[in-house]
PDB file of C-alpha atoms in Angstrom:
ATOM      1  CA  MET H 904     150.592 -20.486  93.879  1.00 77.00           C
ATOM      2  CA  ILE H 905     151.424 -23.083  91.237  1.00 81.00           C
ATOM      3  CA  ALA H 906     154.339 -24.374  93.181  1.00 85.00           C
ATOM      4  CA  ALA H 907     151.966 -24.745  96.234  1.00 81.00           C
ATOM      5  CA  ALA H 908     149.471 -26.577  93.989  1.00 80.00           C
ATOM      6  CA  ASP H 909     152.040 -28.946  92.849  1.00 85.00           C
ATOM      7  CA  SER H 910     153.182 -29.574  96.419  1.00 86.00           C
ATOM      8  CA  VAL H 911     149.630 -30.284  97.346  1.00 82.00           C
ATOM      9  CA  ARG H 912     149.154 -32.726  94.431  1.00 80.00           C
ATOM     10  CA  ALA H 913     152.246 -34.549  95.306  1.00 85.00           C
ATOM     11  CA  ARG H 914     151.560 -34.795  99.065  1.00 85.00           C
ATOM     12  CA  GLN H 915     148.017 -35.888  98.432  1.00 80.00           C
ATOM     13  CA  PHE H 916     149.134 -38.582  96.030  1.00 80.00           C
ATOM     14  CA  GLU H 917     152.028 -39.869  98.210  1.00 84.00           C
ATOM     15  CA  ALA H 918     149.507 -40.084 101.298  1.00 80.00           C
ATOM     16  CA  PHE H 919     146.997 -42.165  99.337  1.00 76.00           C
ATOM     17  CA  SER H 920     149.756 -44.435  97.914  1.00 76.00           C
ATOM     18  CA  GLN H 921     150.980 -45.053 101.464  1.00 79.00           C
ATOM     19  CA  SER H 922     147.619 -45.828 102.542  1.00 75.00           C
ATOM     20  CA  LEU H 923     146.868 -48.349  99.776  1.00 72.00           C
ATOM     21  CA  ALA H 924     150.302 -49.888 100.274  1.00 73.00           C
ATOM     22  CA  LEU H 925     149.349 -50.569 103.903  1.00 71.00           C
ATOM     23  CA  LEU H 926     146.152 -52.147 102.616  1.00 65.00           C
ATOM     24  CA  GLY H 927     148.140 -54.540 100.627  1.00 63.00           C
ATOM     25  CA  THR H 928     145.829 -56.990  98.841  1.00 63.00           C
ATOM     26  CA  GLY H 929     142.637 -55.518 100.205  1.00 70.00           C
ATOM     27  CA  THR H 930     139.147 -55.944  98.574  1.00 80.00           C
ATOM     28  CA  LEU H 931     137.791 -53.414  96.041  1.00 82.00           C
ATOM     29  CA  ALA H 932     135.399 -52.181  98.855  1.00 86.00           C
ATOM     30  CA  ASP H 933     138.640 -51.398 100.941  1.00 85.00           C
ATOM     31  CA  CYS H 934     140.164 -49.428  98.179  1.00 84.00           C
ATOM     32  CA  LEU H 935     136.884 -47.544  97.518  1.00 88.00           C
ATOM     33  CA  VAL H 936     136.990 -46.501 101.119  1.00 89.00           C
ATOM     34  CA  LEU H 937     140.635 -45.305 100.902  1.00 86.00           C
ATOM     35  CA  VAL H 938     139.874 -43.253  97.758  1.00 87.00           C
ATOM     36  CA  ARG H 939     136.850 -41.737  99.566  1.00 91.00           C
ATOM     37  CA  GLN H 940     139.128 -40.914 102.439  1.00 89.00           C
ATOM     38  CA  ALA H 941     141.760 -39.374 100.192  1.00 86.00           C
ATOM     39  CA  CYS H 942     139.130 -37.232  98.560  1.00 88.00           C
ATOM     40  CA  ARG H 943     137.912 -36.003 101.856  1.00 90.00           C
ATOM     41  CA  ALA H 944     141.412 -34.998 103.418  1.00 87.00           C
ATOM     42  CA  PRO H 945     141.927 -31.601 104.151  1.00 86.00           C
ATOM     43  CA  ILE H 946     144.914 -31.287 101.914  1.00 82.00           C
ATOM     44  CA  ASN H 947     142.614 -32.295  98.935  1.00 84.00           C
ATOM     45  CA  GLY H 948     140.532 -29.160  99.770  1.00 85.00           C
ATOM     46  CA  ALA H 949     143.215 -26.874  98.704  1.00 83.00           C
ATOM     47  CA  TRP H 950     143.399 -28.727  95.466  1.00 83.00           C
ATOM     48  CA  TYR H 951     139.659 -28.230  95.070  1.00 85.00           C
ATOM     49  CA  GLU H 952     139.777 -24.593  95.769  1.00 88.00           C
ATOM     50  CA  LEU H 953     142.592 -24.155  93.072  1.00 88.00           C
ATOM     51  CA  LEU H 954     140.586 -26.129  90.478  1.00 89.00           C
ATOM     52  CA  ILE H 955     137.460 -24.140  91.315  1.00 91.00           C
ATOM     53  CA  ALA H 956     139.340 -20.960  90.826  1.00 92.00           C
ATOM     54  CA  ALA H 957     140.679 -22.012  87.689  1.00 93.00           C
ATOM     55  CA  ARG H 958     137.224 -22.312  86.252  1.00 94.00           C
ATOM     56  CA  THR H 959     137.113 -18.572  85.900  1.00 96.00           C
ATOM     57  CA  ASP H 960     140.888 -17.747  85.634  1.00 95.00           C
ATOM     58  CA  ALA H 961     142.186 -18.685  82.241  1.00 96.00           C
ATOM     59  CA  GLY H 962     145.780 -18.084  83.268  1.00 94.00           C
ATOM     60  CA  LEU H 963     145.557 -20.175  86.368  1.00 92.00           C
ATOM     61  CA  ARG H 964     143.710 -22.951  84.329  1.00 94.00           C
ATOM     62  CA  ASP H 965     146.659 -22.845  81.935  1.00 95.00           C
ATOM     63  CA  ARG H 966     149.194 -23.223  84.529  1.00 92.00           C
ATOM     64  CA  LEU H 967     147.271 -25.798  86.567  1.00 91.00           C
ATOM     65  CA  ALA H 968     146.555 -28.061  83.351  1.00 94.00           C
ATOM     66  CA  PRO H 969     149.932 -29.883  83.314  1.00 93.00           C
ATOM     67  CA  LEU H 970     149.801 -30.615  87.029  1.00 89.00           C
ATOM     68  CA  LEU H 971     146.364 -31.969  86.735  1.00 90.00           C
ATOM     69  CA  ALA H 972     147.343 -34.017  83.685  1.00 92.00           C
ATOM     70  CA  GLU H 973     150.372 -35.301  85.696  1.00 89.00           C
ATOM     71  CA  TYR H 974     147.976 -36.083  88.785  1.00 87.00           C
ATOM     72  CA  HIS H 975     145.656 -37.992  86.519  1.00 89.00           C
ATOM     73  CA  ASP H 976     148.564 -39.920  84.928  1.00 90.00           C
ATOM     74  CA  GLN H 977     149.734 -40.917  88.439  1.00 87.00           C
ATOM     75  CA  ILE H 978     146.305 -42.097  89.488  1.00 85.00           C
ATOM     76  CA  ALA H 979     145.873 -44.184  86.327  1.00 87.00           C
ATOM     77  CA  GLN H 980     149.439 -45.712  86.739  1.00 85.00           C
ATOM     78  CA  PHE H 981     148.868 -46.528  90.364  1.00 82.00           C
ATOM     79  CA  ALA H 982     145.504 -47.972  89.650  1.00 83.00           C
ATOM     80  CA  ARG H 983     146.887 -50.366  87.290  1.00 83.00           C
ATOM     81  CA  THR H 984     148.910 -51.956  90.136  1.00 80.00           C
ATOM     82  CA  VAL H 985     145.845 -52.488  92.391  1.00 77.00           C
ATOM     83  CA  PRO H 986     145.098 -56.252  92.538  1.00 75.00           C
ATOM     84  CA  ALA H 987     141.341 -55.587  93.165  1.00 72.00           C
ATOM     85  CA  VAL H 988     140.664 -54.101  89.579  1.00 76.00           C
ATOM     86  CA  GLN H 989     142.688 -56.548  87.612  1.00 76.00           C
ATOM     87  CA  GLY H 990     139.458 -58.108  86.447  1.00 78.00           C
ATOM     88  CA  LEU H 991     138.296 -55.049  84.545  1.00 80.00           C
ATOM     89  CA  PRO H 992     138.523 -55.196  80.831  1.00 80.00           C
ATOM     90  CA  ASP H 993     141.512 -53.874  79.024  1.00 74.00           C
ATOM     91  CA  GLY H 994     141.833 -50.132  79.072  1.00 82.00           C
ATOM     92  CA  GLN H 995     139.042 -49.534  81.743  1.00 87.00           C
ATOM     93  CA  VAL H 996     141.269 -49.580  84.848  1.00 88.00           C
ATOM     94  CA  GLU H 997     142.277 -45.854  84.091  1.00 89.00           C
ATOM     95  CA  LEU H 998     138.734 -44.797  83.236  1.00 90.00           C
ATOM     96  CA  VAL H 999     137.276 -46.367  86.313  1.00 88.00           C
ATOM     97  CA  ALA H1000     139.925 -45.001  88.627  1.00 88.00           C
ATOM     98  CA  LEU H1001     139.503 -41.469  87.462  1.00 91.00           C
ATOM     99  CA  THR H1002     135.633 -41.652  87.461  1.00 93.00           C
ATOM    100  CA  ILE H1003     135.704 -42.999  91.090  1.00 92.00           C
ATOM    101  CA  VAL H1004     137.994 -40.284  92.172  1.00 91.00           C
ATOM    102  CA  HIS H1005     135.973 -37.593  90.433  1.00 92.00           C
ATOM    103  CA  LEU H1006     132.673 -39.013  91.977  1.00 94.00           C
ATOM    104  CA  PHE H1007     134.304 -39.039  95.515  1.00 94.00           C
ATOM    105  CA  ASP H1008     135.793 -35.612  94.864  1.00 92.00           C
ATOM    106  CA  GLY H1009     132.332 -34.256  94.057  1.00 92.00           C
ATOM    107  CA  GLU H1010     130.931 -35.986  97.098  1.00 93.00           C
ATOM    108  CA  ALA H1011     133.374 -34.355  99.323  1.00 92.00           C
ATOM    109  CA  VAL H1012     132.679 -30.939  97.971  1.00 91.00           C
ATOM    110  CA  ALA H1013     129.012 -31.334  98.189  1.00 91.00           C
ATOM    111  CA  ALA H1014     129.186 -32.833 101.782  1.00 90.00           C
ATOM    112  CA  ALA H1015     130.430 -29.542 103.151  1.00 87.00           C
ATOM    113  CA  VAL H1016     127.179 -28.053 102.406  1.00 92.00           C
ATOM    114  CA  ASN H1017     124.774 -30.949 102.265  1.00 94.00           C
ATOM    115  CA  PRO H1018     126.286 -34.050 104.100  1.00 92.00           C
ATOM    116  CA  GLN H1019     124.307 -37.272 103.439  1.00 92.00           C
ATOM    117  CA  PRO H1020     125.907 -39.905 105.558  1.00 92.00           C
ATOM    118  CA  GLU H1021     122.825 -42.112 105.027  1.00 92.00           C
ATOM    119  CA  LEU H1022     123.779 -42.539 101.423  1.00 93.00           C
ATOM    120  CA  GLU H1023     127.400 -43.234 101.721  1.00 91.00           C
ATOM    121  CA  GLN H1024     127.375 -47.105 102.126  1.00 91.00           C
ATOM    122  CA  GLN H1025     124.542 -47.150  99.399  1.00 94.00           C
ATOM    123  CA  ARG H1026     126.906 -45.256  97.207  1.00 93.00           C
ATOM    124  CA  LEU H1027     129.831 -47.667  97.772  1.00 93.00           C
ATOM    125  CA  GLU H1028     127.673 -50.645  97.057  1.00 93.00           C
ATOM    126  CA  LEU H1029     126.201 -48.951  93.816  1.00 93.00           C
ATOM    127  CA  VAL H1030     129.944 -48.515  92.587  1.00 91.00           C
ATOM    128  CA  LEU H1031     130.826 -52.090  93.585  1.00 90.00           C
ATOM    129  CA  GLY H1032     127.870 -53.432  91.672  1.00 90.00           C
ATOM    130  CA  TRP H1033     128.806 -51.253  88.640  1.00 87.00           C
ATOM    131  CA  LEU H1034     132.401 -52.705  88.809  1.00 83.00           C
ATOM    132  CA  ALA H1035     131.308 -56.228  89.367  1.00 80.00           C
ATOM    133  CA  GLY H1036     129.071 -55.801  86.075  1.00 76.00           C
ATOM    134  CA  ALA H1037     132.193 -54.369  84.190  1.00 66.00           C
ATOM    135  CA  ALA H1038     134.451 -56.983  85.262  1.00 59.00           C
ATOM    136  CA  ASP H1039     131.963 -59.700  84.044  1.00 63.00           C
ATOM    137  CA  ARG H1040     132.047 -58.399  80.387  1.00 56.00           C
TER     138      ARG H1040
END
C-alpha cells in the first residue's frame, strides 16, 4: 500500500509539473486553475483516501508521514520556481503554495458530496485578492 501511495504521489506531482511547464509564464490565476485541476484529478482521489484512512490508523500514518513530507517539500520547491508568485515576501511562497493546495484539496473532497460550482470563480478571485495583498506588504 505504501509503494502504491508513493507511486500516486510521484505521478500526481509529475502530472502537475508538466501542466505548469506547458503554461510557462502564465498568470497567477492560470496557476491557481492548474492547482485546482490537479487537486480534482482522479489520481489525487487515491491519495485523499490514504490520508483519510491514516487519520485512524497509526501504523499507516507513520508510514505515510515521510511520503507526505516529501510531497510537501516538492510542492514548496516547485512553487519557488513559479514566476507568478515571485512578488510574495520572503518565506511566504511555500506557505502560500501549501495553503492553496490544502484549500483546493478540501474543495475537491467536499465537492463530491456538495458541489458548489457557483462559488468556484468567487473562490479564485478571493484567493487572488489575498495574494495581491500579501505581495503588497
